[in-house]
CSV table of N, CA and C in Angstrom, one decimal:
chain,number,residue,atom,x,y,z
A,21,MET,N,-19.3,3.9,-6.0
A,21,MET,CA,-18.9,2.6,-6.5
A,21,MET,C,-18.8,1.7,-5.4
A,22,GLU,N,-19.0,0.4,-5.6
A,22,GLU,CA,-18.9,-0.6,-4.6
A,22,GLU,C,-17.5,-0.8,-4.2
A,23,ALA,N,-17.2,-1.1,-3.0
A,23,ALA,CA,-15.9,-1.4,-2.5
A,23,ALA,C,-15.8,-2.9,-2.3
A,24,LEU,N,-14.7,-3.5,-2.6
A,24,LEU,CA,-14.4,-4.9,-2.4
A,24,LEU,C,-13.9,-5.1,-1.0
A,25,SER,N,-14.7,-5.7,-0.2
A,25,SER,CA,-14.2,-5.9,1.2
A,25,SER,C,-13.5,-7.2,1.3
A,26,LEU,N,-12.4,-7.2,2.0
A,26,LEU,CA,-11.7,-8.5,2.3
A,26,LEU,C,-12.1,-9.0,3.6
A,27,ARG,N,-12.5,-10.3,3.6
A,27,ARG,CA,-13.0,-10.9,4.8
A,27,ARG,C,-11.8,-11.1,5.8
A,28,ASP,N,-12.2,-11.0,7.1
A,28,ASP,CA,-11.2,-11.2,8.1
A,28,ASP,C,-10.7,-12.6,8.2
A,29,ASP,N,-11.5,-13.6,7.7
A,29,ASP,CA,-11.0,-15.0,7.8
A,29,ASP,C,-9.9,-15.3,6.8
A,30,LEU,N,-9.5,-14.3,6.0
A,30,LEU,CA,-8.3,-14.5,5.1
A,30,LEU,C,-7.1,-14.7,6.0
A,31,SER,N,-7.0,-14.0,7.1
A,31,SER,CA,-5.9,-14.1,8.0
A,31,SER,C,-5.8,-15.5,8.6
A,32,ASP,N,-6.9,-16.2,8.7
A,32,ASP,CA,-6.8,-17.6,9.2
A,32,ASP,C,-6.1,-18.5,8.1
A,33,ASN,N,-6.3,-18.2,6.8
A,33,ASN,CA,-5.7,-18.9,5.8
A,33,ASN,C,-4.1,-18.7,5.8
A,34,THR,N,-3.7,-17.5,6.2
A,34,THR,CA,-2.3,-17.2,6.3
A,34,THR,C,-1.7,-18.1,7.4
A,35,ALA,N,-2.3,-18.3,8.5
A,35,ALA,CA,-1.8,-19.1,9.6
A,35,ALA,C,-1.8,-20.6,9.1
A,36,ALA,N,-2.8,-21.0,8.4
A,36,ALA,CA,-2.9,-22.4,7.9
A,36,ALA,C,-1.8,-22.7,6.9
A,37,ALA,N,-1.4,-21.7,6.1
A,37,ALA,CA,-0.4,-21.9,5.1
A,37,ALA,C,1.0,-22.2,5.6
A,38,GLY,N,1.2,-22.0,6.9
A,38,GLY,CA,2.5,-22.2,7.5
A,38,GLY,C,3.1,-21.0,8.0
A,39,GLN,N,3.9,-21.2,9.0
A,39,GLN,CA,4.5,-20.0,9.7
A,39,GLN,C,5.6,-19.3,8.8
A,40,ASN,N,6.1,-20.0,7.8
A,40,ASN,CA,7.2,-19.5,7.0
A,40,ASN,C,6.8,-18.8,5.7
A,41,THR,N,5.5,-18.7,5.5
A,41,THR,CA,5.0,-18.1,4.3
A,41,THR,C,4.3,-16.8,4.7
A,42,LEU,N,4.2,-15.9,3.7
A,42,LEU,CA,3.6,-14.6,3.9
A,42,LEU,C,2.7,-14.3,2.7
A,43,GLN,N,1.4,-13.9,3.0
A,43,GLN,CA,0.5,-13.6,1.9
A,43,GLN,C,0.5,-12.1,1.7
A,44,LEU,N,0.6,-11.7,0.4
A,44,LEU,CA,0.7,-10.3,0.1
A,44,LEU,C,-0.4,-9.9,-0.9
A,45,ILE,N,-0.9,-8.7,-0.8
A,45,ILE,CA,-1.7,-8.1,-1.8
A,45,ILE,C,-0.7,-7.3,-2.7
A,46,ALA,N,-0.6,-7.6,-4.0
A,46,ALA,CA,0.3,-7.0,-4.9
A,46,ALA,C,-0.4,-5.9,-5.7
A,47,PHE,N,0.2,-4.8,-5.9
A,47,PHE,CA,-0.3,-3.7,-6.7
A,47,PHE,C,0.8,-3.0,-7.5
A,48,SER,N,0.4,-2.3,-8.5
A,48,SER,CA,1.4,-1.7,-9.3
A,48,SER,C,1.4,-0.1,-9.3
A,49,ILE,N,2.5,0.4,-9.5
A,49,ILE,CA,2.7,1.8,-9.7
A,49,ILE,C,3.6,1.9,-11.0
A,50,GLY,N,3.0,2.2,-12.1
A,50,GLY,CA,3.7,2.1,-13.4
A,50,GLY,C,4.1,0.7,-13.6
A,51,GLU,N,5.4,0.5,-13.9
A,51,GLU,CA,5.9,-0.9,-14.2
A,51,GLU,C,6.3,-1.6,-13.0
A,52,GLN,N,6.3,-0.9,-11.8
A,52,GLN,CA,6.8,-1.5,-10.6
A,52,GLN,C,5.7,-2.3,-9.8
A,53,THR,N,6.0,-3.4,-9.2
A,53,THR,CA,5.1,-4.1,-8.4
A,53,THR,C,5.5,-4.0,-6.9
A,54,TYR,N,4.5,-3.7,-6.1
A,54,TYR,CA,4.8,-3.6,-4.7
A,54,TYR,C,3.8,-4.5,-3.9
A,55,GLY,N,4.0,-4.8,-2.7
A,55,GLY,CA,3.1,-5.6,-1.9
A,55,GLY,C,3.1,-5.2,-0.5
A,56,VAL,N,1.9,-5.5,0.2
A,56,VAL,CA,1.8,-5.4,1.6
A,56,VAL,C,1.2,-6.6,2.2
A,57,GLU,N,1.4,-6.9,3.4
A,57,GLU,CA,0.8,-8.1,4.1
A,57,GLU,C,-0.7,-8.0,4.0
A,58,ILE,N,-1.3,-9.1,3.6
A,58,ILE,CA,-2.7,-9.1,3.4
A,58,ILE,C,-3.5,-8.9,4.7
A,59,THR,N,-2.9,-9.2,5.8
A,59,THR,CA,-3.6,-8.9,7.1
A,59,THR,C,-3.8,-7.5,7.4
A,60,THR,N,-3.0,-6.6,6.7
A,60,THR,CA,-3.2,-5.1,7.0
A,60,THR,C,-4.3,-4.5,6.1
A,61,VAL,N,-4.7,-5.2,5.0
A,61,VAL,CA,-5.6,-4.6,4.1
A,61,VAL,C,-7.0,-4.8,4.6
A,62,ARG,N,-7.8,-3.7,4.6
A,62,ARG,CA,-9.2,-3.7,5.1
A,62,ARG,C,-10.1,-3.7,3.9
A,63,GLU,N,-9.8,-2.9,2.9
A,63,GLU,CA,-10.7,-3.0,1.6
A,63,GLU,C,-9.9,-2.3,0.5
A,64,ILE,N,-10.5,-2.5,-0.7
A,64,ILE,CA,-9.9,-1.9,-1.9
A,64,ILE,C,-11.1,-1.2,-2.5
A,65,ARG,N,-10.9,0.1,-2.8
A,65,ARG,CA,-11.9,1.0,-3.3
A,65,ARG,C,-11.5,1.6,-4.6
A,66,ALA,N,-12.5,1.9,-5.4
A,66,ALA,CA,-12.2,2.7,-6.6
A,66,ALA,C,-11.9,4.1,-6.2
A,67,TRP,N,-11.0,4.8,-7.0
A,67,TRP,CA,-10.7,6.2,-6.7
A,67,TRP,C,-11.9,7.1,-6.9
A,68,ASN,N,-12.2,7.8,-5.9
A,68,ASN,CA,-13.4,8.7,-5.9
A,68,ASN,C,-13.0,10.1,-5.5
A,69,GLY,N,-11.8,10.4,-5.5
A,69,GLY,CA,-11.3,11.8,-5.1
A,69,GLY,C,-11.1,11.8,-3.6
A,70,ALA,N,-10.5,12.9,-3.1
A,70,ALA,CA,-10.3,13.1,-1.7
A,70,ALA,C,-10.4,14.5,-1.4
A,71,THR,N,-10.7,14.9,-0.1
A,71,THR,CA,-10.8,16.3,0.3
A,71,THR,C,-9.4,16.7,0.7
A,72,PRO,N,-8.8,17.7,0.0
A,72,PRO,CA,-7.4,18.1,0.3
A,72,PRO,C,-7.3,18.7,1.7
A,73,LEU,N,-6.1,18.6,2.3
A,73,LEU,CA,-5.8,19.1,3.6
A,73,LEU,C,-4.7,20.2,3.5
A,74,PRO,N,-4.8,21.3,4.2
A,74,PRO,CA,-3.8,22.3,4.1
A,74,PRO,C,-2.5,21.8,4.8
A,75,ASN,N,-1.4,22.4,4.4
A,75,ASN,CA,-0.1,22.1,5.1
A,75,ASN,C,0.3,20.7,5.1
A,76,THR,N,0.1,20.0,4.0
A,76,THR,CA,0.5,18.6,3.9
A,76,THR,C,1.4,18.5,2.7
A,77,ARG,N,2.2,17.4,2.7
A,77,ARG,CA,3.2,17.2,1.7
A,77,ARG,C,2.4,16.8,0.4
A,78,GLU,N,3.2,16.8,-0.7
A,78,GLU,CA,2.5,16.5,-2.0
A,78,GLU,C,2.0,15.1,-2.1
A,79,PHE,N,2.6,14.2,-1.3
A,79,PHE,CA,2.1,12.8,-1.4
A,79,PHE,C,0.8,12.5,-0.6
A,80,VAL,N,0.4,13.5,0.1
A,80,VAL,CA,-0.9,13.4,0.9
A,80,VAL,C,-2.0,14.0,0.0
A,81,ARG,N,-2.9,13.1,-0.6
A,81,ARG,CA,-3.9,13.6,-1.5
A,81,ARG,C,-5.1,14.2,-0.8
A,82,GLY,N,-5.2,13.9,0.5
A,82,GLY,CA,-6.4,14.4,1.3
A,82,GLY,C,-6.9,13.3,2.2
A,83,VAL,N,-8.2,13.5,2.5
A,83,VAL,CA,-8.9,12.5,3.3
A,83,VAL,C,-10.2,12.1,2.7
A,84,ILE,N,-10.7,10.9,3.0
A,84,ILE,CA,-12.0,10.4,2.7
A,84,ILE,C,-12.8,10.0,3.9
A,85,ASN,N,-14.1,10.1,3.9
A,85,ASN,CA,-14.9,9.6,5.0
A,85,ASN,C,-15.4,8.2,4.6
A,86,LEU,N,-14.9,7.2,5.4
A,86,LEU,CA,-15.2,5.8,5.1
A,86,LEU,C,-16.1,5.3,6.2
A,87,ARG,N,-17.4,5.4,6.0
A,87,ARG,CA,-18.4,5.0,7.0
A,87,ARG,C,-18.1,5.6,8.3
A,88,GLY,N,-17.8,6.9,8.4
A,88,GLY,CA,-17.7,7.6,9.6
A,88,GLY,C,-16.2,7.7,10.1
A,89,THR,N,-15.3,7.0,9.4
A,89,THR,CA,-13.9,7.1,9.8
A,89,THR,C,-13.2,7.9,8.8
A,90,ILE,N,-12.4,8.9,9.3
A,90,ILE,CA,-11.6,9.8,8.4
A,90,ILE,C,-10.3,9.1,8.1
A,91,VAL,N,-10.1,8.8,6.8
A,91,VAL,CA,-8.9,8.1,6.3
A,91,VAL,C,-8.1,8.9,5.4
A,92,PRO,N,-6.8,9.2,5.8
A,92,PRO,CA,-5.9,10.0,4.9
A,92,PRO,C,-5.5,9.1,3.8
A,93,ILE,N,-5.4,9.8,2.6
A,93,ILE,CA,-5.0,9.0,1.4
A,93,ILE,C,-3.6,9.5,0.9
A,94,PHE,N,-2.7,8.5,0.8
A,94,PHE,CA,-1.3,8.8,0.4
A,94,PHE,C,-1.1,8.3,-1.1
A,95,ASP,N,-0.5,9.2,-1.9
A,95,ASP,CA,-0.2,8.9,-3.3
A,95,ASP,C,1.1,8.2,-3.3
A,96,LEU,N,1.1,6.9,-3.5
A,96,LEU,CA,2.4,6.1,-3.4
A,96,LEU,C,3.4,6.5,-4.5
A,97,ARG,N,2.9,6.9,-5.7
A,97,ARG,CA,3.9,7.3,-6.7
A,97,ARG,C,4.6,8.6,-6.2
A,98,ALA,N,3.8,9.6,-5.7
A,98,ALA,CA,4.5,10.8,-5.2
A,98,ALA,C,5.3,10.5,-4.0
A,99,ARG,N,5.0,9.5,-3.1
A,99,ARG,CA,5.8,9.2,-1.9
A,99,ARG,C,7.1,8.7,-2.3
A,100,PHE,N,7.2,8.0,-3.5
A,100,PHE,CA,8.4,7.4,-4.0
A,100,PHE,C,9.2,8.5,-4.8
A,101,GLY,N,8.7,9.7,-4.9
A,101,GLY,CA,9.4,10.8,-5.5
A,101,GLY,C,9.2,10.9,-7.0
A,102,ASP,N,8.2,10.2,-7.5
A,102,ASP,CA,8.0,10.2,-9.0
A,102,ASP,C,6.8,11.1,-9.4
A,103,GLY,N,6.5,12.1,-8.6
A,103,GLY,CA,5.5,13.1,-9.0
A,103,GLY,C,4.1,12.5,-8.7
A,104,GLN,N,3.1,13.5,-8.6
A,104,GLN,CA,1.8,13.0,-8.3
A,104,GLN,C,1.1,12.2,-9.4
A,105,THR,N,0.3,11.3,-8.9
A,105,THR,CA,-0.5,10.5,-9.8
A,105,THR,C,-1.6,11.4,-10.4
A,106,SER,N,-1.9,11.2,-11.7
A,106,SER,CA,-3.1,11.8,-12.3
A,106,SER,C,-4.2,10.7,-12.3
A,107,PRO,N,-5.0,10.6,-11.2
A,107,PRO,CA,-5.9,9.5,-11.1
A,107,PRO,C,-7.0,9.5,-12.2
A,108,THR,N,-7.3,8.2,-12.6
A,108,THR,CA,-8.4,8.0,-13.5
A,108,THR,C,-9.4,7.1,-12.7
A,109,LYS,N,-10.5,6.7,-13.4
A,109,LYS,CA,-11.5,5.8,-12.8
A,109,LYS,C,-10.9,4.4,-12.6
A,110,ASN,N,-9.8,4.1,-13.2
A,110,ASN,CA,-9.1,2.8,-13.1
A,110,ASN,C,-8.2,2.7,-11.9
A,111,HIS,N,-7.8,3.8,-11.3
A,111,HIS,CA,-7.0,3.8,-10.1
A,111,HIS,C,-7.8,3.3,-8.9
A,112,VAL,N,-7.1,2.8,-7.9
A,112,VAL,CA,-7.7,2.3,-6.7
A,112,VAL,C,-7.0,2.8,-5.5
A,113,VAL,N,-7.8,2.8,-4.4
A,113,VAL,CA,-7.2,3.1,-3.1
A,113,VAL,C,-7.3,1.8,-2.2
A,114,VAL,N,-6.1,1.4,-1.7
A,114,VAL,CA,-6.0,0.3,-0.8
A,114,VAL,C,-6.1,0.8,0.6
A,115,VAL,N,-7.1,0.5,1.3
A,115,VAL,CA,-7.3,0.9,2.7
A,115,VAL,C,-6.7,-0.1,3.6
A,116,MET,N,-5.7,0.4,4.5
A,116,MET,CA,-5.0,-0.6,5.4
A,116,MET,C,-5.0,0.0,6.8
A,117,SER,N,-4.7,-0.9,7.7
A,117,SER,CA,-4.5,-0.5,9.1
A,117,SER,C,-3.0,-0.4,9.3
A,118,VAL,N,-2.6,0.7,9.9
A,118,VAL,CA,-1.2,0.9,10.3
A,118,VAL,C,-1.3,1.2,11.8
A,119,GLY,N,-0.9,0.3,12.6
A,119,GLY,CA,-1.1,0.4,14.1
A,119,GLY,C,-2.6,0.4,14.3
A,120,ASP,N,-3.1,1.5,15.0
A,120,ASP,CA,-4.5,1.6,15.3
A,120,ASP,C,-5.2,2.6,14.4
A,121,LYS,N,-4.6,3.0,13.4
A,121,LYS,CA,-5.2,4.0,12.4
A,121,LYS,C,-5.4,3.3,11.1
A,122,TRP,N,-6.3,3.9,10.3
A,122,TRP,CA,-6.5,3.4,8.9
A,122,TRP,C,-5.9,4.4,8.0
A,123,VAL,N,-5.3,4.0,6.9
A,123,VAL,CA,-4.8,4.9,5.9
A,123,VAL,C,-5.1,4.2,4.5
A,124,GLY,N,-5.2,5.1,3.5
A,124,GLY,CA,-5.4,4.6,2.2
A,124,GLY,C,-4.2,5.0,1.3
A,125,ILE,N,-3.8,4.1,0.4
A,125,ILE,CA,-2.8,4.4,-0.6
A,125,ILE,C,-3.3,4.3,-2.0
A,126,LEU,N,-3.1,5.4,-2.8
A,126,LEU,CA,-3.5,5.4,-4.1
A,126,LEU,C,-2.5,4.7,-5.0
A,127,VAL,N,-3.0,3.7,-5.7
A,127,VAL,CA,-2.1,2.9,-6.6
A,127,VAL,C,-2.8,2.8,-8.0
A,128,ASP,N,-2.0,2.4,-9.0
A,128,ASP,CA,-2.5,2.2,-10.3
A,128,ASP,C,-3.5,1.1,-10.4
A,129,ALA,N,-3.2,0.0,-9.9
A,129,ALA,CA,-4.0,-1.2,-9.9
A,129,ALA,C,-3.6,-2.2,-8.9
A,130,VAL,N,-4.5,-3.1,-8.5
A,130,VAL,CA,-4.2,-4.2,-7.6
A,130,VAL,C,-4.1,-5.4,-8.5
A,131,SER,N,-3.0,-6.2,-8.5
A,131,SER,CA,-2.8,-7.2,-9.4
A,131,SER,C,-3.3,-8.6,-8.9
A,132,ASP,N,-2.8,-9.0,-7.7
A,132,ASP,CA,-3.2,-10.3,-7.3
A,132,ASP,C,-2.7,-10.5,-5.8
A,133,ILE,N,-3.0,-11.7,-5.3
A,133,ILE,CA,-2.6,-12.1,-4.0
A,133,ILE,C,-1.4,-13.1,-4.2
A,134,LEU,N,-0.3,-12.8,-3.5
A,134,LEU,CA,0.9,-13.7,-3.6
A,134,LEU,C,1.2,-14.4,-2.3
A,135,THR,N,1.6,-15.6,-2.4
A,135,THR,CA,2.1,-16.3,-1.2
A,135,THR,C,3.6,-16.5,-1.5
A,136,VAL,N,4.4,-15.9,-0.5
A,136,VAL,CA,5.9,-16.0,-0.7
A,136,VAL,C,6.5,-16.6,0.6
A,137,ASN,N,7.6,-17.2,0.4
A,137,ASN,CA,8.3,-17.8,1.5
A,137,ASN,C,9.2,-16.7,2.2
A,138,ARG,N,9.1,-16.6,3.5
A,138,ARG,CA,9.8,-15.6,4.2
A,138,ARG,C,11.3,-15.6,3.9
A,139,ASP,N,11.9,-16.8,3.7
A,139,ASP,CA,13.3,-17.0,3.4
A,139,ASP,C,13.7,-16.4,2.1
A,140,ASP,N,12.7,-16.1,1.2
A,140,ASP,CA,13.0,-15.6,-0.1
A,140,ASP,C,13.0,-14.1,-0.1
A,141,ILE,N,12.7,-13.4,1.0
A,141,ILE,CA,12.7,-12.0,1.1
A,141,ILE,C,14.2,-11.5,1.3
A,142,HIS,N,14.6,-10.6,0.4
A,142,HIS,CA,16.0,-10.0,0.5
A,142,HIS,C,16.0,-8.6,0.9
A,143,ASN,N,17.1,-8.1,1.5
A,143,ASN,CA,17.2,-6.7,1.8
A,143,ASN,C,17.2,-5.9,0.6
A,144,VAL,N,16.8,-4.6,0.8
A,144,VAL,CA,16.7,-3.7,-0.3
A,144,VAL,C,18.2,-3.2,-0.6
A,145,PRO,N,18.6,-3.3,-1.8
A,145,PRO,CA,20.0,-2.9,-2.1
A,145,PRO,C,20.2,-1.4,-1.9
A,146,GLU,N,21.3,-1.0,-1.4
A,146,GLU,CA,21.6,0.4,-1.1
A,146,GLU,C,21.7,1.1,-2.5
A,147,GLY,N,21.4,2.4,-2.4
A,147,GLY,CA,21.3,3.2,-3.7
A,147,GLY,C,20.3,4.3,-3.6
A,148,ASN,N,19.1,4.0,-3.9
A,148,ASN,CA,18.1,5.0,-3.8
A,148,ASN,C,17.6,5.1,-2.4
A,149,SER,N,17.9,6.2,-1.7
A,149,SER,CA,17.6,6.3,-0.3
A,149,SER,C,16.1,6.3,0.0
A,150,ILE,N,15.2,6.8,-1.0
A,150,ILE,CA,13.8,6.7,-0.8
A,150,ILE,C,13.3,5.2,-0.8
A,151,ASP,N,13.8,4.4,-1.7
A,151,ASP,CA,13.5,3.0,-1.8
A,151,ASP,C,13.9,2.3,-0.5
A,152,THR,N,15.1,2.5,0.0
A,152,THR,CA,15.6,1.8,1.1
A,152,THR,C,14.8,2.3,2.4
A,153,GLU,N,14.4,3.5,2.4
A,153,GLU,CA,13.6,4.0,3.5
A,153,GLU,C,12.2,3.5,3.6
A,154,LEU,N,11.6,3.3,2.4
A,154,LEU,CA,10.1,2.9,2.4
A,154,LEU,C,9.9,1.5,2.1
A,155,LEU,N,10.9,0.7,1.9
A,155,LEU,CA,10.7,-0.8,1.7
A,155,LEU,C,11.3,-1.6,2.8
A,156,ASN,N,10.6,-2.7,3.1
A,156,ASN,CA,11.1,-3.6,4.1
A,156,ASN,C,12.0,-4.7,3.5
A,157,GLY,N,11.8,-4.9,2.2
A,157,GLY,CA,12.6,-6.0,1.5
A,157,GLY,C,12.1,-6.1,0.1
A,158,ILE,N,12.7,-7.0,-0.6
A,158,ILE,CA,12.3,-7.4,-2.0
A,158,ILE,C,12.2,-8.9,-2.1
A,159,VAL,N,11.2,-9.3,-2.9
A,159,VAL,CA,11.1,-10.7,-3.1
A,159,VAL,C,10.8,-10.9,-4.6
A,160,THR,N,11.3,-12.0,-5.2
A,160,THR,CA,11.1,-12.3,-6.6
A,160,THR,C,9.9,-13.3,-6.6
A,161,HIS,N,8.9,-13.0,-7.5
A,161,HIS,CA,7.7,-13.9,-7.6
A,161,HIS,C,7.4,-13.9,-9.1
A,162,ASP,N,7.4,-15.1,-9.7
A,162,ASP,CA,7.1,-15.3,-11.1
A,162,ASP,C,7.9,-14.4,-12.0
A,163,ASN,N,9.2,-14.4,-11.7
A,163,ASN,CA,10.1,-13.6,-12.5
A,163,ASN,C,9.9,-12.1,-12.5
A,164,ARG,N,9.3,-11.6,-11.4
A,164,ARG,CA,9.2,-10.1,-11.2
A,164,ARG,C,9.6,-9.8,-9.8
A,165,MET,N,10.1,-8.6,-9.7
A,165,MET,CA,10.6,-8.1,-8.4
A,165,MET,C,9.4,-7.4,-7.7
A,166,VAL,N,9.1,-7.8,-6.4
A,166,VAL,CA,8.1,-7.2,-5.7
A,166,VAL,C,8.7,-6.5,-4.5
A,167,GLY,N,8.5,-5.2,-4.4
A,167,GLY,CA,9.0,-4.4,-3.2
A,167,GLY,C,8.0,-4.5,-2.1
A,168,LEU,N,8.4,-4.8,-0.9
A,168,LEU,CA,7.6,-4.9,0.3
A,168,LEU,C,7.5,-3.6,1.0
A,169,ILE,N,6.3,-3.0,1.0
A,169,ILE,CA,6.1,-1.7,1.5
A,169,ILE,C,6.2,-1.6,3.0
A,170,ASP,N,6.9,-0.7,3.6
A,170,ASP,CA,7.0,-0.4,5.0
A,170,ASP,C,5.9,0.7,5.3
A,171,LEU,N,4.7,0.3,5.7
A,171,LEU,CA,3.6,1.2,5.8
A,171,LEU,C,3.9,2.3,6.8
A,172,HIS,N,4.6,2.0,7.9
A,172,HIS,CA,4.9,3.0,8.9
A,172,HIS,C,5.8,4.1,8.3
A,173,ALA,N,6.7,3.7,7.5
A,173,ALA,CA,7.6,4.7,6.8
A,173,ALA,C,6.9,5.5,5.8
A,174,VAL,N,5.9,4.9,5.1
A,174,VAL,CA,5.2,5.6,4.0
A,174,VAL,C,4.3,6.7,4.6
A,175,VAL,N,3.7,6.5,5.8
A,175,VAL,CA,2.8,7.5,6.3
A,175,VAL,C,3.5,8.5,7.3
A,176,THR,N,4.7,8.3,7.6
A,176,THR,CA,5.4,9.3,8.4
A,176,THR,C,5.8,10.5,7.6
A,177,GLY,N,5.9,11.7,8.2
A,177,GLY,CA,6.4,12.9,7.6
A,177,GLY,C,5.3,13.5,6.7
A,178,ALA,N,4.1,13.3,7.0
A,178,ALA,CA,3.0,13.8,6.1
A,178,ALA,C,2.7,15.3,6.3
A,179,ARG,N,3.0,15.8,7.5
A,179,ARG,CA,2.8,17.2,7.7
A,179,ARG,C,4.1,18.0,7.4
A,180,MET,N,3.9,19.2,6.8
A,180,MET,CA,5.1,20.0,6.6
A,180,MET,C,5.5,20.7,7.8
A,181,ASP,N,6.8,20.9,8.0
A,181,ASP,CA,7.3,21.6,9.1
A,181,ASP,C,7.0,23.1,8.9
A,182,GLY,N,6.7,23.8,10.0
A,182,GLY,CA,6.5,25.2,9.8
A,182,GLY,C,5.4,25.7,10.6
């Protein structure tokens, strides 16, 4: 299936929009909406399966070969402790750069591109330790709460101790 590539010049639009705004790719896991900075997203692909890896946690679905680059795929639903996703042809993988590595996260659907004001980002309320560990903040956009994903936190702890 064809992948939707995001052009690198989108990051130029982010700078032009002003220093106090942030552009996010928004996606859903069930009824929840999450977002990541658009500059981290490399492409959005249809779910095509992944090759499982031994000795990894349940939220690591495996790896895919993306034009010669091996990309680990993380199941965001499982990472948040809600059990593994049962992927269908409608699920997508959002491929992102985390530092100098590429990772993919399996999500239910990509919804849209949001522009938010940095001043509107709030701290994650204390309570669910997984949410506070994996989110950088929460922002309200069009009467819905959008959790801002901390990509570094999502991809750490992928290998089992032992």
